[in-house]
mmCIF file of C-alpha atoms and ligand atoms in Angstrom:
data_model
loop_
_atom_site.group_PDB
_atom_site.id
_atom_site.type_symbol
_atom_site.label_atom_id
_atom_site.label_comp_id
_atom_site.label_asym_id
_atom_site.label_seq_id
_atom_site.Cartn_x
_atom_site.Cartn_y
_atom_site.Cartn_z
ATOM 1 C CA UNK R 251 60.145 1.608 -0.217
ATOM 2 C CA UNK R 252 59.262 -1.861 -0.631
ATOM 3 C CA UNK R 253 60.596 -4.157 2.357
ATOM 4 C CA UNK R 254 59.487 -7.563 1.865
ATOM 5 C CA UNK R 255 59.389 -9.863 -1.231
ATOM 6 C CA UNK R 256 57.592 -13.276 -1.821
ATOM 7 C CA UNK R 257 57.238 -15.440 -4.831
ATOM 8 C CA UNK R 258 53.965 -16.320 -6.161
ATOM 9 C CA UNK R 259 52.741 -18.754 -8.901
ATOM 10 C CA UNK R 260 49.306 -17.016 -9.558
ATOM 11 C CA UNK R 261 48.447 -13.369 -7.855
ATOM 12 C CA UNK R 262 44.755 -11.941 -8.115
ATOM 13 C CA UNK R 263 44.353 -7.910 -7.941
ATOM 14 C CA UNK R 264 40.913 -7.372 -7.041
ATOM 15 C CA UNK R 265 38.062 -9.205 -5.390
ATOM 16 C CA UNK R 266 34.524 -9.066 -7.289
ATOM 17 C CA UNK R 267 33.063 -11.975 -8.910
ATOM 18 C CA UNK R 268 36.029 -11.764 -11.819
ATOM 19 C CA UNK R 269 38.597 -11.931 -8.777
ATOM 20 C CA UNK R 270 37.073 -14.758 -6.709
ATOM 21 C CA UNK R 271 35.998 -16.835 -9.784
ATOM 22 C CA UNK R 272 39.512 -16.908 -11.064
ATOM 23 C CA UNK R 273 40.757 -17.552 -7.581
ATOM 24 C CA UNK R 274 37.877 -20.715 -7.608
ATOM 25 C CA UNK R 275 39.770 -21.851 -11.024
ATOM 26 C CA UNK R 276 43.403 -21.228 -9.735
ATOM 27 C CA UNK R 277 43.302 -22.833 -6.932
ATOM 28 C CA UNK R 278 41.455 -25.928 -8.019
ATOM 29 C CA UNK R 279 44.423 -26.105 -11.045
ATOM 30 C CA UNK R 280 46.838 -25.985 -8.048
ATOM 31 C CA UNK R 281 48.244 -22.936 -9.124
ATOM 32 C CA UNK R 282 48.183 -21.657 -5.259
ATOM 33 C CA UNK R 283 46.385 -18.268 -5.930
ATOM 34 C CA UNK R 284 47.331 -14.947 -4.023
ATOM 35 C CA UNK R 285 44.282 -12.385 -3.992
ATOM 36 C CA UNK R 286 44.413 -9.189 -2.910
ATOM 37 C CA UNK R 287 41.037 -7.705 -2.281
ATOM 38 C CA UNK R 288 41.848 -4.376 -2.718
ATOM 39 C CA UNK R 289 40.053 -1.275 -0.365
ATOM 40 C CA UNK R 290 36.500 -2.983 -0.940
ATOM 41 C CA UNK R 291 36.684 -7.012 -0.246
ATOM 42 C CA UNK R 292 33.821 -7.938 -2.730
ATOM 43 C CA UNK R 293 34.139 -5.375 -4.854
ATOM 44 C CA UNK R 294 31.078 -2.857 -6.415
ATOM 45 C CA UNK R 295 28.187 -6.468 -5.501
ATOM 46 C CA UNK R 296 28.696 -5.312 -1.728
ATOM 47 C CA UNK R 297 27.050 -2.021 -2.445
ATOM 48 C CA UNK R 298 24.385 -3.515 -4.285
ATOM 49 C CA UNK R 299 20.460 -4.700 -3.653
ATOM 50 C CA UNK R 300 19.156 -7.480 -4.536
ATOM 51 C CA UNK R 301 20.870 -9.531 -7.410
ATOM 52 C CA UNK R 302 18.414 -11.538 -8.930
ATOM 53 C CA UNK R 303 19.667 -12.169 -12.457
ATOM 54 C CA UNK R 304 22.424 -14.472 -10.916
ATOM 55 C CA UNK R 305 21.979 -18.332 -12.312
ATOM 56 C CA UNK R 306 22.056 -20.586 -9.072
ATOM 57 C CA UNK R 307 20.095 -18.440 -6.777
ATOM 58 C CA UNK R 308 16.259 -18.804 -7.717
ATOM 59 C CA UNK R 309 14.955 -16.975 -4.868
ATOM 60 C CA UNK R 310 18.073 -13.991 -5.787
ATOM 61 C CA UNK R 311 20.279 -13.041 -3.201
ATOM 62 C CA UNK R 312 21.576 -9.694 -1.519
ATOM 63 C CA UNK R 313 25.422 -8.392 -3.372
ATOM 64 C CA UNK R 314 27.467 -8.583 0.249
ATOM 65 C CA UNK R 315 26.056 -12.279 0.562
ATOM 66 C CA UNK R 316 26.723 -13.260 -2.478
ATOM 67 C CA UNK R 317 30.509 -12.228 -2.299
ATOM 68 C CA UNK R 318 30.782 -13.561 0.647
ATOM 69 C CA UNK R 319 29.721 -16.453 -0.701
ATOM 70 C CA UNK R 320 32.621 -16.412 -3.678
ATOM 71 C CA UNK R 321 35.194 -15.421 -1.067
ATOM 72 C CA UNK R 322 34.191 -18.807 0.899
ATOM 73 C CA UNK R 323 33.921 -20.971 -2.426
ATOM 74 C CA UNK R 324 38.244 -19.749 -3.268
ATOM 75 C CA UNK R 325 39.065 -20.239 0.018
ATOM 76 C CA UNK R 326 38.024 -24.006 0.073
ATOM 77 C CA UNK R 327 39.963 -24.275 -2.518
ATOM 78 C CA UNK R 328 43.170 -22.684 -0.950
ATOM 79 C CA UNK R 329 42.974 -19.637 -2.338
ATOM 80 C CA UNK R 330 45.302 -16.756 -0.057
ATOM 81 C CA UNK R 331 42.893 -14.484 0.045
ATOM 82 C CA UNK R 332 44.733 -10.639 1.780
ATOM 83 C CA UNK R 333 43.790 -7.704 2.375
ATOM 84 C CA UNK R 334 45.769 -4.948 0.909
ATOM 85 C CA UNK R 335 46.057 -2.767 -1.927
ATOM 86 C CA UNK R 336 48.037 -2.697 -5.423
ATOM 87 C CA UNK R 337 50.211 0.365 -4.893
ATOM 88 C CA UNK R 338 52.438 -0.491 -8.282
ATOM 89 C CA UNK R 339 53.366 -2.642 -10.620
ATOM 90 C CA UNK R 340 56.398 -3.266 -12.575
ATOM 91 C CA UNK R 341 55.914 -5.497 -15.863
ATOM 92 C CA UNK R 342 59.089 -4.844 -17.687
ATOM 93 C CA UNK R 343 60.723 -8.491 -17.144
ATOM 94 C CA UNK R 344 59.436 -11.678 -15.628
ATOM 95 C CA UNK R 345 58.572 -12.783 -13.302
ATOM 96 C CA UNK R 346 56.105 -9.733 -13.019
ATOM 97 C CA UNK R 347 56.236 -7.198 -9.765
ATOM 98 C CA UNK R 348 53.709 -5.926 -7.520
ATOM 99 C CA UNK R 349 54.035 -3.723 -4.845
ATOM 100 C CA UNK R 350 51.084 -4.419 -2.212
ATOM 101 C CA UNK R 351 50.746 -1.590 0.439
ATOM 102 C CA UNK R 352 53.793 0.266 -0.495
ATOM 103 C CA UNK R 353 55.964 -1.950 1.167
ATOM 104 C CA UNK R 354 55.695 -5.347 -0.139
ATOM 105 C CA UNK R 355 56.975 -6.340 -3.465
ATOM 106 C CA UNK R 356 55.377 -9.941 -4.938
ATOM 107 C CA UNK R 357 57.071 -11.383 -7.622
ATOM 108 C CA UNK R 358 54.678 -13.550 -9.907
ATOM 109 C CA UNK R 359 54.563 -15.671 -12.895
ATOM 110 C CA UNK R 360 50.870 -14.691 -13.441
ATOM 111 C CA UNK R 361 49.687 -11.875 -12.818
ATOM 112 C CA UNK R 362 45.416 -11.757 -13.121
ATOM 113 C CA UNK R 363 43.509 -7.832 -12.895
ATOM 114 C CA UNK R 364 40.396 -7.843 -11.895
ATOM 115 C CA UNK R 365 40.201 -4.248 -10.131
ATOM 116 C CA UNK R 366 36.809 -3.467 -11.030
ATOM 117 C CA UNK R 367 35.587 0.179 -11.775
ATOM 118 C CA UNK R 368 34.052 2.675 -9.503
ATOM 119 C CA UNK R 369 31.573 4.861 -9.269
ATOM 120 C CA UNK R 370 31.913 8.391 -10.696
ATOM 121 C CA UNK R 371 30.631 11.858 -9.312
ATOM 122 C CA UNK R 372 29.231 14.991 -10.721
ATOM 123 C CA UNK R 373 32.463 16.898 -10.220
ATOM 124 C CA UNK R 374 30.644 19.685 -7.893
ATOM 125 C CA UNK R 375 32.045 21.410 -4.365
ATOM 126 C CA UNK R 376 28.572 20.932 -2.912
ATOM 127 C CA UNK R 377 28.661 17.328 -3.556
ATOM 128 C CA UNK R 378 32.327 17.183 -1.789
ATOM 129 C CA UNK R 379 30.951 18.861 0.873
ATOM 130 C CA UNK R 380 28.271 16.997 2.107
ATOM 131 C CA UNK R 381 29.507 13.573 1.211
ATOM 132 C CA UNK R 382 28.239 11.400 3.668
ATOM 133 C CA UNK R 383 26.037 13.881 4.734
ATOM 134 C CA UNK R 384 23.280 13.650 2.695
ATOM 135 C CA UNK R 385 25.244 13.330 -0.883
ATOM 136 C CA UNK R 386 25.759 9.154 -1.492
ATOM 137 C CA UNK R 387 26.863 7.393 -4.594
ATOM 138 C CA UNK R 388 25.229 4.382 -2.860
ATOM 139 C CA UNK R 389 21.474 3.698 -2.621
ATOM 140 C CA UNK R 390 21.937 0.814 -0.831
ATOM 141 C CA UNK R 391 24.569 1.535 1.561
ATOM 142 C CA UNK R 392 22.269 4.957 2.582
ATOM 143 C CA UNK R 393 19.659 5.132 1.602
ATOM 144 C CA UNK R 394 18.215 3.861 5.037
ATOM 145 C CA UNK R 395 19.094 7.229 7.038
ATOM 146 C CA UNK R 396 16.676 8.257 4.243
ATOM 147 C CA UNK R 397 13.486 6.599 5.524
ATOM 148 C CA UNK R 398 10.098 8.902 5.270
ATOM 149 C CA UNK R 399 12.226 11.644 3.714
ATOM 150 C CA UNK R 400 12.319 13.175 0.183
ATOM 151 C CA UNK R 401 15.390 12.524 -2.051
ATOM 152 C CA UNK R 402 16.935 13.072 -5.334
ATOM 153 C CA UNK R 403 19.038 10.623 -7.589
ATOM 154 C CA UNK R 404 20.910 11.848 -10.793
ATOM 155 C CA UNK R 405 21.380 9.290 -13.842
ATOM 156 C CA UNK R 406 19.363 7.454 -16.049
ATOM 157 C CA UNK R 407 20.956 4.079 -16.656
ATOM 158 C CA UNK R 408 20.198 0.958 -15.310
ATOM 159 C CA UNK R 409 22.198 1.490 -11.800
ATOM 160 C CA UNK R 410 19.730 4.869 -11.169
ATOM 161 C CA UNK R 411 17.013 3.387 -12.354
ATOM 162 C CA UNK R 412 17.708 0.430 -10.076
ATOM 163 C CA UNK R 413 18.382 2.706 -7.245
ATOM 164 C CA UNK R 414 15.595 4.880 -7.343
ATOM 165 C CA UNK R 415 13.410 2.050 -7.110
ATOM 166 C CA UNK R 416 15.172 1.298 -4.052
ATOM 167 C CA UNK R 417 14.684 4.558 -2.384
ATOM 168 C CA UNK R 418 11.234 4.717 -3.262
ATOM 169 C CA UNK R 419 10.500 1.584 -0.902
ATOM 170 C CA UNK R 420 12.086 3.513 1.638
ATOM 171 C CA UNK R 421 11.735 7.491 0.936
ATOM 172 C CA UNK R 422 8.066 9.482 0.872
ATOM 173 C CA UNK R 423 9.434 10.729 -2.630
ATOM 174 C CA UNK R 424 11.965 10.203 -5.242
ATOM 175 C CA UNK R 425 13.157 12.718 -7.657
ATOM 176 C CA UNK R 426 14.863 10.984 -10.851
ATOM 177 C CA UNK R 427 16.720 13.505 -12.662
ATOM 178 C CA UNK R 428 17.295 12.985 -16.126
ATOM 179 C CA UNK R 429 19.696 15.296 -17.844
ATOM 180 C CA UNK R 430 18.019 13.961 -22.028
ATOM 181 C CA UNK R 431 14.322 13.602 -22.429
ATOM 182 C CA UNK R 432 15.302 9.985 -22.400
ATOM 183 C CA UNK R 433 16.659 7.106 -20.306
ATOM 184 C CA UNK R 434 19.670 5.218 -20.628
ATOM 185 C CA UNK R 435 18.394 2.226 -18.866
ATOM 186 C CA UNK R 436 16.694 -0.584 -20.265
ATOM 187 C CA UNK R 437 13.174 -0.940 -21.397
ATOM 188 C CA UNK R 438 12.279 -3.432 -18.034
ATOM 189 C CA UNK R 439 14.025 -0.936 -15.458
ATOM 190 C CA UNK R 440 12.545 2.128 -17.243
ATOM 191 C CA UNK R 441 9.148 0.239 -17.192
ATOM 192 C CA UNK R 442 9.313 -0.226 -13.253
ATOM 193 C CA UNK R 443 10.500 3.361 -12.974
ATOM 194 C CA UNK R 444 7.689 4.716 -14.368
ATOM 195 C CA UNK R 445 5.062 2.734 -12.689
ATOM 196 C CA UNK R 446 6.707 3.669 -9.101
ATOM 197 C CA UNK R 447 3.985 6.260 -7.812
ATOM 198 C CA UNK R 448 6.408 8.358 -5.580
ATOM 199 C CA UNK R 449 9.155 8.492 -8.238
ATOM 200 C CA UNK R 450 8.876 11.648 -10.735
ATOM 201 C CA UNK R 451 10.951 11.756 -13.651
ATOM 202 C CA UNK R 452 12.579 15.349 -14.202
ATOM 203 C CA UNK R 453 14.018 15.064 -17.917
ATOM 204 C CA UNK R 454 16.048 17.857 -19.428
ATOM 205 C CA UNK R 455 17.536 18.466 -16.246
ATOM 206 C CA UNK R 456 20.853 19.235 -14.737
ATOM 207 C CA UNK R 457 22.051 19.389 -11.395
ATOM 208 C CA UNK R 458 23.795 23.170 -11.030
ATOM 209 C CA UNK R 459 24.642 22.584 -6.964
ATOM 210 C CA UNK R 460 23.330 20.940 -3.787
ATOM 211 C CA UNK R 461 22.459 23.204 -1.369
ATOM 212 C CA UNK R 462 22.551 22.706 2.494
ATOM 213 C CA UNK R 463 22.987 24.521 5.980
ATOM 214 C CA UNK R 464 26.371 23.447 6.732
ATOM 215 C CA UNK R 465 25.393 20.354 8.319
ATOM 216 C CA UNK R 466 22.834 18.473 6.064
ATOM 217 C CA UNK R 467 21.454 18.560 2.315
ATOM 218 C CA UNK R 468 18.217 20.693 2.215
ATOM 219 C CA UNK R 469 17.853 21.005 -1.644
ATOM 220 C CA UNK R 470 19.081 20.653 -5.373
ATOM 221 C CA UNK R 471 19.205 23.204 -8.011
ATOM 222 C CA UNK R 472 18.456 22.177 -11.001
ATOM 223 C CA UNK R 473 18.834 23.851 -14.319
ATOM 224 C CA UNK R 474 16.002 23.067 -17.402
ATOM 225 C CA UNK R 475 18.090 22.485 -20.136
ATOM 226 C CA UNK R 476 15.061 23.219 -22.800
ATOM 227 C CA UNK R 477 13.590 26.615 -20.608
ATOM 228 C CA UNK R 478 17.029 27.468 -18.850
ATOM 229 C CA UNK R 479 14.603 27.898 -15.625
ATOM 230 C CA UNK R 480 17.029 27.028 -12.542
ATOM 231 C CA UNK R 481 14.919 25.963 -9.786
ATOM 232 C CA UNK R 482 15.195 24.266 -5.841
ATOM 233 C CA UNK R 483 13.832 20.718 -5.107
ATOM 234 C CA UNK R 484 13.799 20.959 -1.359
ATOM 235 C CA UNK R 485 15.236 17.069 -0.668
ATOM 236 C CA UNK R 486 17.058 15.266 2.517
ATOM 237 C CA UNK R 487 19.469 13.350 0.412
ATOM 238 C CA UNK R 488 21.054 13.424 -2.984
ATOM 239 C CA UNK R 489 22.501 10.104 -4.699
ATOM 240 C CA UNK R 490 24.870 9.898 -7.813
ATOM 241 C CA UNK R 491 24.535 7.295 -9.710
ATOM 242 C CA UNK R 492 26.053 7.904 -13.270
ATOM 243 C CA UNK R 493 28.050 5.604 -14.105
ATOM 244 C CA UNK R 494 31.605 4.060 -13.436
ATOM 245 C CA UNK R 495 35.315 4.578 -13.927
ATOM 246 C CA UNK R 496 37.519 1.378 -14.372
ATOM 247 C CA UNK R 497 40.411 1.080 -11.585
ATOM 248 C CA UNK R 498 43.462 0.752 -13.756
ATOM 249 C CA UNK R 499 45.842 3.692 -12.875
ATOM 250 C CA UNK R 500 48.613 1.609 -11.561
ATOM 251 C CA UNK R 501 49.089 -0.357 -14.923
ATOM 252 C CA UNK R 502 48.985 2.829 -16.924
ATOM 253 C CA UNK R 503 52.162 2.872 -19.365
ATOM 254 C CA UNK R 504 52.660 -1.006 -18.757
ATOM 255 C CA UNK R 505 48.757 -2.015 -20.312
ATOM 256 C CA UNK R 506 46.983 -1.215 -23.395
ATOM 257 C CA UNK R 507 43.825 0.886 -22.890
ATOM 258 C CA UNK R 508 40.973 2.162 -24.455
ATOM 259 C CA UNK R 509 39.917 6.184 -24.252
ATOM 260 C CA UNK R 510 38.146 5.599 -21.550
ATOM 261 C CA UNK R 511 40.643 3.796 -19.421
ATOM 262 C CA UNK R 512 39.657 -0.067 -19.660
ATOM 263 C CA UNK R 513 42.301 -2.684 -20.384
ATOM 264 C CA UNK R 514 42.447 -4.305 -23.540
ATOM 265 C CA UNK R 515 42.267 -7.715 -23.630
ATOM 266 C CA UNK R 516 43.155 -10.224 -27.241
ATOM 267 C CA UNK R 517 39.363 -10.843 -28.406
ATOM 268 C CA UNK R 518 38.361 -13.724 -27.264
ATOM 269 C CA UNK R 519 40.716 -14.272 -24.247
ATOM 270 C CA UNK R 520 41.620 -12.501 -20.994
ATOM 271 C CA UNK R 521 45.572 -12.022 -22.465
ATOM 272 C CA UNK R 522 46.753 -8.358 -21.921
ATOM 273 C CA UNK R 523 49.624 -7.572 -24.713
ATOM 274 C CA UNK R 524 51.851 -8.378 -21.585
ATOM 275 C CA UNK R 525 52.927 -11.917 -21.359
ATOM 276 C CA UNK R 526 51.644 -13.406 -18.390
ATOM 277 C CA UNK R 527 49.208 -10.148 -17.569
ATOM 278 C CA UNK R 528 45.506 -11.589 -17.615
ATOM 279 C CA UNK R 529 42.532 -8.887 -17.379
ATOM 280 C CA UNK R 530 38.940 -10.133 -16.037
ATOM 281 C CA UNK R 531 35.644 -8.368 -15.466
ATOM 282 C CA UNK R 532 34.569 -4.716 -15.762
ATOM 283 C CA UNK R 533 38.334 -3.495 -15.968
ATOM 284 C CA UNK R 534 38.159 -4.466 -19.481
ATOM 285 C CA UNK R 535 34.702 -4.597 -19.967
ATOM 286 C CA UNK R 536 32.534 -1.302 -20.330
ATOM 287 C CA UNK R 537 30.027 -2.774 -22.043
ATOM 288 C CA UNK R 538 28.164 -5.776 -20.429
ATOM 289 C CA UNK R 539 29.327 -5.231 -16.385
ATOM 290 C CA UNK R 540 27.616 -8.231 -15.280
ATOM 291 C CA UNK R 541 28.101 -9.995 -12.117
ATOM 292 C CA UNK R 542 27.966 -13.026 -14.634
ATOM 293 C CA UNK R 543 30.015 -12.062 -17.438
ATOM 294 C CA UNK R 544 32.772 -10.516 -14.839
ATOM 295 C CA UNK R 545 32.704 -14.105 -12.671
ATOM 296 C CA UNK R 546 33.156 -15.717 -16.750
ATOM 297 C CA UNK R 547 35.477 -13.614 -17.547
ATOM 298 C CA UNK R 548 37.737 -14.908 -14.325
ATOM 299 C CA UNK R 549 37.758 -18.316 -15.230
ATOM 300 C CA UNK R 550 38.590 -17.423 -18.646
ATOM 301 C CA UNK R 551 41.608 -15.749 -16.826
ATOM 302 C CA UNK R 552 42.755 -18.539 -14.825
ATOM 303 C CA UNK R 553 42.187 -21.050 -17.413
ATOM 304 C CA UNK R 554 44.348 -18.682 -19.691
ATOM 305 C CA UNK R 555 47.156 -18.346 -16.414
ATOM 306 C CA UNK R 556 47.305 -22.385 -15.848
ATOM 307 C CA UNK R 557 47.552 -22.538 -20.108
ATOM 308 C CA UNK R 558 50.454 -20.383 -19.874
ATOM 309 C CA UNK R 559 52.247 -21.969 -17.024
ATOM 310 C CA UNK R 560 51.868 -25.297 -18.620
ATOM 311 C CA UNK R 561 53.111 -24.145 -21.963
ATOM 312 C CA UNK R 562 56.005 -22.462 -19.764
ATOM 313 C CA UNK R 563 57.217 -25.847 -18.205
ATOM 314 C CA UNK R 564 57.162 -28.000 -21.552
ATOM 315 C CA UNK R 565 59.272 -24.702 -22.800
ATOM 316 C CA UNK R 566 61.825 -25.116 -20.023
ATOM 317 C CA UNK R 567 61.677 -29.004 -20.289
ATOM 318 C CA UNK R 568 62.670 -28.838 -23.697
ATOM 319 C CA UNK R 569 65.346 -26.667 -23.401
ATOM 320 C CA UNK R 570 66.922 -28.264 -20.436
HETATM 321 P P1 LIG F 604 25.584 4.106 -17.609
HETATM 322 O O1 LIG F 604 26.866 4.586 -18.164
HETATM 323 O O2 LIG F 604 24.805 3.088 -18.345
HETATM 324 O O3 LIG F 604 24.617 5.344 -17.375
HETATM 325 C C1 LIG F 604 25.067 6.520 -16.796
HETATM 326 C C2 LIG F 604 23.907 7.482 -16.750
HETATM 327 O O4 LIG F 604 24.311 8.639 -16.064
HETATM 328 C C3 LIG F 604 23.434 7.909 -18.128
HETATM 329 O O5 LIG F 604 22.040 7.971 -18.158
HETATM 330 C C4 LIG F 604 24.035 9.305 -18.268
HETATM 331 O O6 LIG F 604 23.247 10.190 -19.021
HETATM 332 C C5 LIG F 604 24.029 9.781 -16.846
HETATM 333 N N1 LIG F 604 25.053 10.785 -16.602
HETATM 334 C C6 LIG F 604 26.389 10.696 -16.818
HETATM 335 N N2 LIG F 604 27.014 11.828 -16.438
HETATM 336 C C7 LIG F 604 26.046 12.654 -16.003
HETATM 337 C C8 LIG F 604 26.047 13.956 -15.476
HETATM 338 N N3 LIG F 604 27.174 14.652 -15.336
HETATM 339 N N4 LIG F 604 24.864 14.502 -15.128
HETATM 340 C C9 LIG F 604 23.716 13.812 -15.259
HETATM 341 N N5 LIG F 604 23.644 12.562 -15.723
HETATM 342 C C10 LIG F 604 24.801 12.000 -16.102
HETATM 343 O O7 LIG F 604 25.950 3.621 -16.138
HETATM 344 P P2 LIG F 604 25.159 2.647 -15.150
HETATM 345 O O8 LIG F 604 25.994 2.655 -13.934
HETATM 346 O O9 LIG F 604 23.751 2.992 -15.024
HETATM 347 O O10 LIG F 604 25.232 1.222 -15.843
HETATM 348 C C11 LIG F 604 26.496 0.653 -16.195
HETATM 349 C C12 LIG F 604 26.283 -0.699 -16.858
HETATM 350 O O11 LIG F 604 25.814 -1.651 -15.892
HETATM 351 C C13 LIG F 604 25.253 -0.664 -17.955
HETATM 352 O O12 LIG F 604 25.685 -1.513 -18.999
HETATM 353 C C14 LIG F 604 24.017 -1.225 -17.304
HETATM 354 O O13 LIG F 604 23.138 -1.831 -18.229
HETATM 355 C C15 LIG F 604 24.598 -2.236 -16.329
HETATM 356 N N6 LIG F 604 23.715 -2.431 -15.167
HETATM 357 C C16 LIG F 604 22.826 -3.467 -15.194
HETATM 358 C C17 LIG F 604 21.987 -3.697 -14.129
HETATM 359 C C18 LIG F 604 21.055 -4.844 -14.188
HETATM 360 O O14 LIG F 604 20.968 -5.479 -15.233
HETATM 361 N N7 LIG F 604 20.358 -5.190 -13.118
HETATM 362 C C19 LIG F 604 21.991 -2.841 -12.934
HETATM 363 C C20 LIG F 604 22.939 -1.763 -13.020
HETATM 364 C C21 LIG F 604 23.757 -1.575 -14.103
HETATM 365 P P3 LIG F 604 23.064 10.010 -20.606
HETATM 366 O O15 LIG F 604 22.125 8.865 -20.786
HETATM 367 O O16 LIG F 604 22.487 11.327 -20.994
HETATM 368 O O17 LIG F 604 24.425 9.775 -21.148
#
C-alpha cells in the first residue's frame, strides 16, 4: 500500500550511463531530476572490466569508476539521486505514477526509463544450485576466487568473449563453450580469443548440467551437438554469459514492446507512445548496448522531457 506521495518535475528509473546522463541534462535544464537507481546503483558498467572504448578516457577506465564518476557529474548538478526500486507504475492520466519501494507513490510530469537489461541464465537446477558457488554470470565480479584454477564460460558474443579473456589472466585454463561452430562476437574479440593460449574453444557444444559435491562446482557436462558424445570438463567455476534480458516488467500493458521485451521508442527520439514516458539506453535498445549510445540516448531523453515541459507551459499560458 503506498503511504507517501511527492511531486516531481522530472523522475529517472534506473542508473547506468542512460540514467545519469539524462540526470546530467535534467538537472542542468533545471528540471530538478529524481533518480532512482534501482537494486544495482550504476547499473550492468559496475560488473564490467575495463571500458576502453569510452571517448574522454584515453588511458580507459574500470565500469564501477566510471559510474561513479556519472553519479558525481548529476549530482553537481542537483540531481536527487535515491536508492530504491520501481515497484509499479500507473500511466493512465497525468501527471504519471510511480510507486518506489511499495510504499511510496511519486507523481511526475516526466517520467524517463532507463532500467537497463540483465543478464540471462541457462535455465538449469545445477546452475541454481551452485550460484555463487562456483556458477557466476559475472567474470569480473568472480572471477578472482578463480585464480590458478580451471573454468568454463558459456556464450559466444562479445560479453563471453570479453570475459574469457578476463579469466584467462587470472585462471590456469579457460574453456569457451560455443554451442554453433561459430562466434557471435566480433571479428577483434574473436581475434584476441583465439590467440589467448589457455583459452580452448569447444564449438558445437552444449552445456547438459554442472556437476558438483554439494558444496562447490567440480565439472560441466557437455553434450556434442554434431557426435551427440556427452562428456565431463572437470572445472572450479562455471560463468554464463549469454546475453541479456531488458528490465521492463513493471511498464508491461502501459508501454509498447517488441517480442523480446524492449520498449519502443518514436524513431529518432526517446518518446514512448505515452505522453510524457521517455525510454533511454538498452531498455529500448537490443541492438547497439553501448555505454556510449545508452549515455546518448539519455540526453536525447532529457532534452525530449525539458521539450515537452516547455511546450506544456506555452499550452497552459495560452489557455489561461
Ligand atoms: P549476444 O546476444 O550478442 O550473444 C549471446 C551469446 O550467447 C550468443 O553467442 C549465443 O549463441 C549464446 N547463447 C545464448 N543462449 C545460449 C544457450 N542457452 N546456450 C549456449 N549459448 C547461448 O549477447 P552479449 O551479451 O555477448 O552481447 C550483447 C551486446 O553487447 C552485443 O551487441 C555486443 O556486441 C555488445 N557488447 C559489446 C562489447 C564491446 O564492444 N566491448 C562487450 C560486450 C558486449 P548463438 O551465437 O548461437 O546465438
Amino acid at each position: 500500500m503506498s503511504q507517501e506521495t511527492e511531486h516531481v518535475q522530472c523522475l529517472i528509473i534506473g542508473s547506468g550511463p542512460a540514467g545519469y546522463t539524462a540526470a546530467i541534462y535534467a538537472a542542468r535544464a533545471d528540471l530538478k531530476p529524481v533518480m532512482y537507481t534501482g537494486m544495482e546503483p550504476g547499473g550492468q558498467l559496475t560488473q564490467t572490466t575495463e571500458v576502453d572504448n569510452f571517448p574522454g578516457y584515453p588511458n580507459g577506465i574500470t565500469g564501477p569508476e566510471m559510474m561513479e564518476d556519472f553519479r558525481k557529474q548529476a549530482e553537481r548538478f542537483g540531481t536527487d539521486v535515491r536508492f530504491g526500486y520501481v515497484s509499479s507504475v500507473d500511466f493512465s492520466s497525468l501527471p504519471h505514477k510511480v510507486v518506489v519501494d511499495e510504499i511510496k507513490t511519486i507523481t511526475a510530469d516526466t517520467v524517463i526509463i532507463s532500467t537497463g537489461a540483465t543478464a540471462k541464465w541457462l535455465g538449469l537446477p545445477s546452475e541454481q544450485k551452485y550460484n555463487g558457488f562456483g556458477v557466476s554470470a559475472c567474470a569480473v565480479c568472480d572471477g578472482f576466487f578463480f585464480k590458478g584454477q580451471d573454468v568454463a564460460i558459456v556464450g559466444a558474443g562479445d560479453t563471453a568473449a570479453e570475459e574469457a579473456t578476463y579469466l584467462a589472466k587470472l585462471c590456469k585454463k579457460v574453456y569457451m563453450l560455443v554451442r554453433r561452430d561459430e562466434f557471435r562476437a566480433s571479428k577483434a574479440m574473436v581475434h584476441r580469443v583465439l590467440n589467448t593460449p589457455n583459452i580452448e574453444v569447444v564449438y558445437n557444444t552444449e552445456t547438459k548440467e554442472i556437476l558438483g559435491n554439494g558444496k562447490n562446482v567440480t565439472a560441466v557436462r557437455v553434450l556434442n551437438n554434431q557426435t551427440g558424445e556427452e562428456s565431463d570438463i572437470p572445472v572450479e567455476g562455471f560463468f554464463v554469459a549469454i546475453g541479456h534480458k531488458p528490465n521492463t516488467d513493471i511498464f508491461k500493458g502501459w508501454l509498447e514492446m517488441d517480442e523480446t521485451g524492449y520498449l519502443k521508442t518514436i524513431p529518432g527520439t526517446s518518446k514512448t507512445t505515452i505522453e510524457g514516458v521517455f525510454a533511454s539506453g538498452d531498455v529500448q535498445d537490443h541492438y547497439y548496448r553501448q555505454a556510449i549510445t545508452a549515455a546518448g540516448s539519455g540526453c536525447m531523453a532529457a532534452l525530449d522531457a525539458e521539450r515537452y515541459l516547455a511546450a506544456k507551459g506555452d499550452e497552459v499560458r495560452v489557455l489561461s
